[in-house]
Amino acid sequence: MTSESRTAVQPLVHGPQQPGELLLRDVHVLDPRAGLDARRDVRVRGGLIAELGEPRALEGDGEQGVVEGEGRLTLMPAFFDPHVHLRTPGQEHRETLQTGTRAAAAGGYCAVLAMPNTDPVLDAAPLLRSLRDAAAREACISVGFLPAITRGLRGEQLTEMAELRQEGAIGFTDDGRGVQSAGMLCKALQYQRLCGGVLALHEEDETLTHGGSMNEGVVSAALGLSGIPTVSESTMVARDAALAGYEGGRVHFQHLSCAASVDALAQARARGFRVSGEVAPHHLLLTEQDVRGMDTRMKMHPPLATEDDRQALIRGLREGVIECVATDHAPHARDEKEVPFEQAPMGTTGSETAFAALYSGLVLRGVLELGLLVERMTAGARLFELPTPLIGTGEPANMTLVDLDAVWVAGEHGWESRSENCCFAGRALRGRVLLTLSDGAVVYRERAFAMAAL
Ligand SMILES: [Zn+2]
Ligand SMILES: [Zn+2]
């Protein structure tokens, strides 16, 4: 076997939604990969994009729904999120398969990859099987699972990676913790050679971060909070890139948060190592200055860093050193977050705001082109060896319809997520997802958005 070996089952689990028939008339289709940036009619049938025509060229043909875009609404490939926490099993008071995937659909996503730091930890085949069965019944969009690299995320013993791959594991991660031992990661890379599956790495040297609750720097000093130095991440990125190179393995760096990590990733890439990286909207848009109000929604893992770090992350994303955006959607219950800053758990929700926050904060400010943002919000699929959502005749209908002019206040009408710990809550954002299609099924429709004959 080689790392090309496939899982025995389909890696992405589809929810129970049935594909519908839909005509989107005169929408602005934007898909940089397909070379599309023009007004088109789009017919969806049998789960696929059945027809692409000139604007107002296609006639309704018994469709259940017709959208009149009037050249004003934008149709993009639906987004792919390689990093969400669905909190199932064991923490359903924070999120469930149903609410977490519904939140993602509301954000324009057609697929997400779920992290294993649940209770119990997703570290064995029977639990993966039952989660996949539950997702087939309850999920609103496609879900893939990344089981743990080490049992119980304890960093001491590898999981049965080959068996997990056979059961549909897309890759492996100890997210929530870093793999502390270089030897343990080398072993995982050796097993990867036999069974495939990307190793996704939360990079953190725990001997440098213990007890910290925000970035170490002027703000932590001013607030009297214990700090987490950015080297706790960047030194591990450098170490693990070197190990991946040594073993000839494939690693993906999760939620990169600082300039030094971008440098380490760029150097590893230049050496020809098989490495990739993701960045979260909050690290692209916020800094440690946003922690000054001690709002626990601003407490993330890794923490918000400096403006220089933020600029380096934007540059990394623009230049392709960082290949994709991932939300690290991390729901926490209200009472868990309504405690003093030091005691609050780390994490922000992000599925429902990612596109609008990045469109408002980067695209409208001329920092990033819209086409590039769309590319980076879909690229996670390819990094995990899955098909990338693409707008073209015969492709699965994974698309999101957006009103780029609509202004809305994040959270003003509540959330689809079970939790509300969103760092962008209360902000006026521009760009509203109206409709999301996952394999031809309408998995989300904004409540005020009406379609004819539906
Ligand atoms: Zn993490
Ligand atoms: Zn995470």
PDB file of N, CA, C and O in Angstrom, residues 153-193:
ATOM      1  N   LEU A 153      -5.958  11.851  23.137  1.00  0.00           N
ATOM      2  CA  LEU A 153      -5.172  13.074  22.916  1.00  0.00           C
ATOM      3  C   LEU A 153      -4.054  13.196  23.953  1.00  0.00           C
ATOM      4  O   LEU A 153      -3.588  14.293  24.232  1.00  0.00           O
ATOM      5  N   ARG A 154      -3.633  12.063  24.504  1.00  0.00           N
ATOM      6  CA  ARG A 154      -2.649  12.128  25.586  1.00  0.00           C
ATOM      7  C   ARG A 154      -1.209  12.116  25.081  1.00  0.00           C
ATOM      8  O   ARG A 154      -0.270  12.311  25.851  1.00  0.00           O
ATOM      9  N   GLY A 155      -1.031  11.871  23.792  1.00  0.00           N
ATOM     10  CA  GLY A 155       0.317  11.958  23.233  1.00  0.00           C
ATOM     11  C   GLY A 155       1.202  10.771  23.565  1.00  0.00           C
ATOM     12  O   GLY A 155       2.414  10.820  23.357  1.00  0.00           O
ATOM     13  N   GLU A 156       0.606   9.673  24.070  1.00  0.00           N
ATOM     14  CA  GLU A 156       1.432   8.557  24.554  1.00  0.00           C
ATOM     15  C   GLU A 156       1.385   7.330  23.654  1.00  0.00           C
ATOM     16  O   GLU A 156       2.345   6.568  23.587  1.00  0.00           O
ATOM     17  N   GLN A 157       0.264   7.139  22.988  1.00  0.00           N
ATOM     18  CA  GLN A 157       0.078   5.894  22.238  1.00  0.00           C
ATOM     19  C   GLN A 157      -0.708   6.227  20.972  1.00  0.00           C
ATOM     20  O   GLN A 157      -1.744   6.900  21.048  1.00  0.00           O
ATOM     21  N   LEU A 158      -0.238   5.740  19.830  1.00  0.00           N
ATOM     22  CA  LEU A 158      -0.958   6.034  18.581  1.00  0.00           C
ATOM     23  C   LEU A 158      -2.311   5.339  18.564  1.00  0.00           C
ATOM     24  O   LEU A 158      -2.481   4.264  19.141  1.00  0.00           O
ATOM     25  N   THR A 159      -3.265   5.961  17.865  1.00  0.00           N
ATOM     26  CA  THR A 159      -4.529   5.286  17.610  1.00  0.00           C
ATOM     27  C   THR A 159      -4.306   4.230  16.527  1.00  0.00           C
ATOM     28  O   THR A 159      -3.235   4.175  15.911  1.00  0.00           O
ATOM     29  N   GLU A 160      -5.316   3.412  16.283  1.00  0.00           N
ATOM     30  CA  GLU A 160      -5.237   2.405  15.217  1.00  0.00           C
ATOM     31  C   GLU A 160      -5.519   3.115  13.893  1.00  0.00           C
ATOM     32  O   GLU A 160      -6.629   3.057  13.357  1.00  0.00           O
ATOM     33  N   MET A 161      -4.484   3.796  13.377  1.00  0.00           N
ATOM     34  CA  MET A 161      -4.704   4.677  12.224  1.00  0.00           C
ATOM     35  C   MET A 161      -5.201   3.911  11.000  1.00  0.00           C
ATOM     36  O   MET A 161      -6.099   4.378  10.287  1.00  0.00           O
ATOM     37  N   ALA A 162      -4.635   2.746  10.744  1.00  0.00           N
ATOM     38  CA  ALA A 162      -5.024   1.987   9.542  1.00  0.00           C
ATOM     39  C   ALA A 162      -6.499   1.576   9.617  1.00  0.00           C
ATOM     40  O   ALA A 162      -7.250   1.727   8.651  1.00  0.00           O
ATOM     41  N   GLU A 163      -6.900   1.099  10.793  1.00  0.00           N
ATOM     42  CA  GLU A 163      -8.293   0.671  10.973  1.00  0.00           C
ATOM     43  C   GLU A 163      -9.233   1.882  10.842  1.00  0.00           C
ATOM     44  O   GLU A 163     -10.298   1.800  10.209  1.00  0.00           O
ATOM     45  N   LEU A 164      -8.845   2.999  11.420  1.00  0.00           N
ATOM     46  CA  LEU A 164      -9.662   4.211  11.334  1.00  0.00           C
ATOM     47  C   LEU A 164      -9.793   4.680   9.885  1.00  0.00           C
ATOM     48  O   LEU A 164     -10.848   5.130   9.448  1.00  0.00           O
ATOM     49  N   ARG A 165      -8.702   4.546   9.136  1.00  0.00           N
ATOM     50  CA  ARG A 165      -8.770   4.924   7.714  1.00  0.00           C
ATOM     51  C   ARG A 165      -9.772   4.050   6.974  1.00  0.00           C
ATOM     52  O   ARG A 165     -10.549   4.540   6.156  1.00  0.00           O
ATOM     53  N   GLN A 166      -9.752   2.759   7.290  1.00  0.00           N
ATOM     54  CA  GLN A 166     -10.707   1.851   6.647  1.00  0.00           C
ATOM     55  C   GLN A 166     -12.143   2.252   6.939  1.00  0.00           C
ATOM     56  O   GLN A 166     -13.039   2.022   6.147  1.00  0.00           O
ATOM     57  N   GLU A 167     -12.351   2.865   8.103  1.00  0.00           N
ATOM     58  CA  GLU A 167     -13.704   3.260   8.518  1.00  0.00           C
ATOM     59  C   GLU A 167     -14.057   4.675   8.073  1.00  0.00           C
ATOM     60  O   GLU A 167     -15.075   5.218   8.486  1.00  0.00           O
ATOM     61  N   GLY A 168     -13.171   5.319   7.293  1.00  0.00           N
ATOM     62  CA  GLY A 168     -13.534   6.611   6.725  1.00  0.00           C
ATOM     63  C   GLY A 168     -12.826   7.816   7.308  1.00  0.00           C
ATOM     64  O   GLY A 168     -13.207   8.948   7.002  1.00  0.00           O
ATOM     65  N   ALA A 169     -11.805   7.608   8.136  1.00  0.00           N
ATOM     66  CA  ALA A 169     -11.059   8.762   8.665  1.00  0.00           C
ATOM     67  C   ALA A 169     -10.404   9.513   7.507  1.00  0.00           C
ATOM     68  O   ALA A 169      -9.712   8.915   6.691  1.00  0.00           O
ATOM     69  N   ILE A 170     -10.634  10.822   7.444  1.00  0.00           N
ATOM     70  CA  ILE A 170     -10.058  11.616   6.364  1.00  0.00           C
ATOM     71  C   ILE A 170      -8.604  11.924   6.656  1.00  0.00           C
ATOM     72  O   ILE A 170      -7.777  12.046   5.766  1.00  0.00           O
ATOM     73  N   GLY A 171      -8.302  12.048   7.923  1.00  0.00           N
ATOM     74  CA  GLY A 171      -6.945  12.304   8.370  1.00  0.00           C
ATOM     75  C   GLY A 171      -6.960  12.155   9.872  1.00  0.00           C
ATOM     76  O   GLY A 171      -7.886  11.557  10.430  1.00  0.00           O
ATOM     77  N   PHE A 172      -5.953  12.740  10.516  1.00  0.00           N
ATOM     78  CA  PHE A 172      -5.835  12.588  11.969  1.00  0.00           C
ATOM     79  C   PHE A 172      -5.368  13.909  12.573  1.00  0.00           C
ATOM     80  O   PHE A 172      -4.610  14.648  11.946  1.00  0.00           O
ATOM     81  N   THR A 173      -5.819  14.169  13.798  1.00  0.00           N
ATOM     82  CA  THR A 173      -5.356  15.358  14.503  1.00  0.00           C
ATOM     83  C   THR A 173      -5.534  15.157  16.000  1.00  0.00           C
ATOM     84  O   THR A 173      -6.448  14.429  16.426  1.00  0.00           O
ATOM     85  N   ASP A 174      -4.671  15.797  16.773  1.00  0.00           N
ATOM     86  CA  ASP A 174      -4.875  15.856  18.228  1.00  0.00           C
ATOM     87  C   ASP A 174      -5.393  17.236  18.602  1.00  0.00           C
ATOM     88  O   ASP A 174      -5.163  17.709  19.719  1.00  0.00           O
ATOM     89  N   ASP A 175      -6.098  17.900  17.693  1.00  0.00           N
ATOM     90  CA  ASP A 175      -6.468  19.306  17.901  1.00  0.00           C
ATOM     91  C   ASP A 175      -7.050  19.551  19.294  1.00  0.00           C
ATOM     92  O   ASP A 175      -7.827  18.763  19.821  1.00  0.00           O
ATOM     93  N   GLY A 176      -6.671  20.709  19.800  1.00  0.00           N
ATOM     94  CA  GLY A 176      -6.946  21.029  21.199  1.00  0.00           C
ATOM     95  C   GLY A 176      -5.639  20.918  21.960  1.00  0.00           C
ATOM     96  O   GLY A 176      -5.382  21.648  22.912  1.00  0.00           O
ATOM     97  N   ARG A 177      -4.775  20.031  21.474  1.00  0.00           N
ATOM     98  CA  ARG A 177      -3.435  19.875  22.031  1.00  0.00           C
ATOM     99  C   ARG A 177      -2.457  19.646  20.886  1.00  0.00           C
ATOM    100  O   ARG A 177      -2.830  19.177  19.823  1.00  0.00           O
ATOM    101  N   GLY A 178      -1.203  19.956  21.149  1.00  0.00           N
ATOM    102  CA  GLY A 178      -0.158  19.632  20.189  1.00  0.00           C
ATOM    103  C   GLY A 178       0.425  18.264  20.530  1.00  0.00           C
ATOM    104  O   GLY A 178       0.379  17.847  21.679  1.00  0.00           O
ATOM    105  N   VAL A 179       0.954  17.567  19.511  1.00  0.00           N
ATOM    106  CA  VAL A 179       1.699  16.334  19.778  1.00  0.00           C
ATOM    107  C   VAL A 179       3.052  16.780  20.321  1.00  0.00           C
ATOM    108  O   VAL A 179       3.877  17.339  19.600  1.00  0.00           O
ATOM    109  N   GLN A 180       3.267  16.560  21.617  1.00  0.00           N
ATOM    110  CA  GLN A 180       4.462  17.119  22.259  1.00  0.00           C
ATOM    111  C   GLN A 180       5.739  16.389  21.864  1.00  0.00           C
ATOM    112  O   GLN A 180       6.790  16.994  21.705  1.00  0.00           O
ATOM    113  N   SER A 181       5.640  15.075  21.695  1.00  0.00           N
ATOM    114  CA  SER A 181       6.849  14.285  21.467  1.00  0.00           C
ATOM    115  C   SER A 181       7.159  14.164  19.978  1.00  0.00           C
ATOM    116  O   SER A 181       6.325  13.717  19.184  1.00  0.00           O
ATOM    117  N   ALA A 182       8.395  14.552  19.610  1.00  0.00           N
ATOM    118  CA  ALA A 182       8.822  14.431  18.211  1.00  0.00           C
ATOM    119  C   ALA A 182       8.799  12.962  17.782  1.00  0.00           C
ATOM    120  O   ALA A 182       8.416  12.635  16.660  1.00  0.00           O
ATOM    121  N   GLY A 183       9.181  12.078  18.692  1.00  0.00           N
ATOM    122  CA  GLY A 183       9.213  10.649  18.376  1.00  0.00           C
ATOM    123  C   GLY A 183       7.818  10.123  18.052  1.00  0.00           C
ATOM    124  O   GLY A 183       7.640   9.310  17.146  1.00  0.00           O
ATOM    125  N   MET A 184       6.835  10.602  18.809  1.00  0.00           N
ATOM    126  CA  MET A 184       5.454  10.159  18.580  1.00  0.00           C
ATOM    127  C   MET A 184       4.970  10.623  17.207  1.00  0.00           C
ATOM    128  O   MET A 184       4.336   9.871  16.467  1.00  0.00           O
ATOM    129  N   LEU A 185       5.305  11.867  16.846  1.00  0.00           N
ATOM    130  CA  LEU A 185       4.870  12.361  15.537  1.00  0.00           C
ATOM    131  C   LEU A 185       5.562  11.581  14.417  1.00  0.00           C
ATOM    132  O   LEU A 185       4.947  11.269  13.394  1.00  0.00           O
ATOM    133  N   CYS A 186       6.839  11.248  14.606  1.00  0.00           N
ATOM    134  CA  CYS A 186       7.550  10.445  13.595  1.00  0.00           C
ATOM    135  C   CYS A 186       6.852   9.112  13.390  1.00  0.00           C
ATOM    136  O   CYS A 186       6.682   8.647  12.264  1.00  0.00           O
ATOM    137  N   LYS A 187       6.437   8.485  14.499  1.00  0.00           N
ATOM    138  CA  LYS A 187       5.718   7.210  14.391  1.00  0.00           C
ATOM    139  C   LYS A 187       4.427   7.383  13.590  1.00  0.00           C
ATOM    140  O   LYS A 187       4.087   6.559  12.744  1.00  0.00           O
ATOM    141  N   ALA A 188       3.709   8.468  13.882  1.00  0.00           N
ATOM    142  CA  ALA A 188       2.457   8.724  13.153  1.00  0.00           C
ATOM    143  C   ALA A 188       2.749   8.913  11.664  1.00  0.00           C
ATOM    144  O   ALA A 188       2.007   8.432  10.803  1.00  0.00           O
ATOM    145  N   LEU A 189       3.851   9.594  11.354  1.00  0.00           N
ATOM    146  CA  LEU A 189       4.224   9.811   9.948  1.00  0.00           C
ATOM    147  C   LEU A 189       4.580   8.481   9.269  1.00  0.00           C
ATOM    148  O   LEU A 189       4.303   8.280   8.082  1.00  0.00           O
ATOM    149  N   GLN A 190       5.177   7.572  10.043  1.00  0.00           N
ATOM    150  CA  GLN A 190       5.503   6.253   9.471  1.00  0.00           C
ATOM    151  C   GLN A 190       4.229   5.461   9.174  1.00  0.00           C
ATOM    152  O   GLN A 190       4.126   4.817   8.134  1.00  0.00           O
ATOM    153  N   TYR A 191       3.252   5.525  10.075  1.00  0.00           N
ATOM    154  CA  TYR A 191       1.971   4.847   9.808  1.00  0.00           C
ATOM    155  C   TYR A 191       1.237   5.497   8.646  1.00  0.00           C
ATOM    156  O   TYR A 191       0.563   4.831   7.877  1.00  0.00           O
ATOM    157  N   GLN A 192       1.381   6.812   8.552  1.00  0.00           N
ATOM    158  CA  GLN A 192       0.734   7.521   7.440  1.00  0.00           C
ATOM    159  C   GLN A 192       1.200   6.956   6.103  1.00  0.00           C
ATOM    160  O   GLN A 192       0.440   6.860   5.150  1.00  0.00           O
ATOM    161  N   ARG A 193       2.477   6.565   6.051  1.00  0.00           N
ATOM    162  CA  ARG A 193       3.018   6.005   4.811  1.00  0.00           C
ATOM    163  C   ARG A 193       2.240   4.752   4.404  1.00  0.00           C
ATOM    164  O   ARG A 193       2.069   4.447   3.236  1.00  0.00           O
TER     165      ARG A 193
END
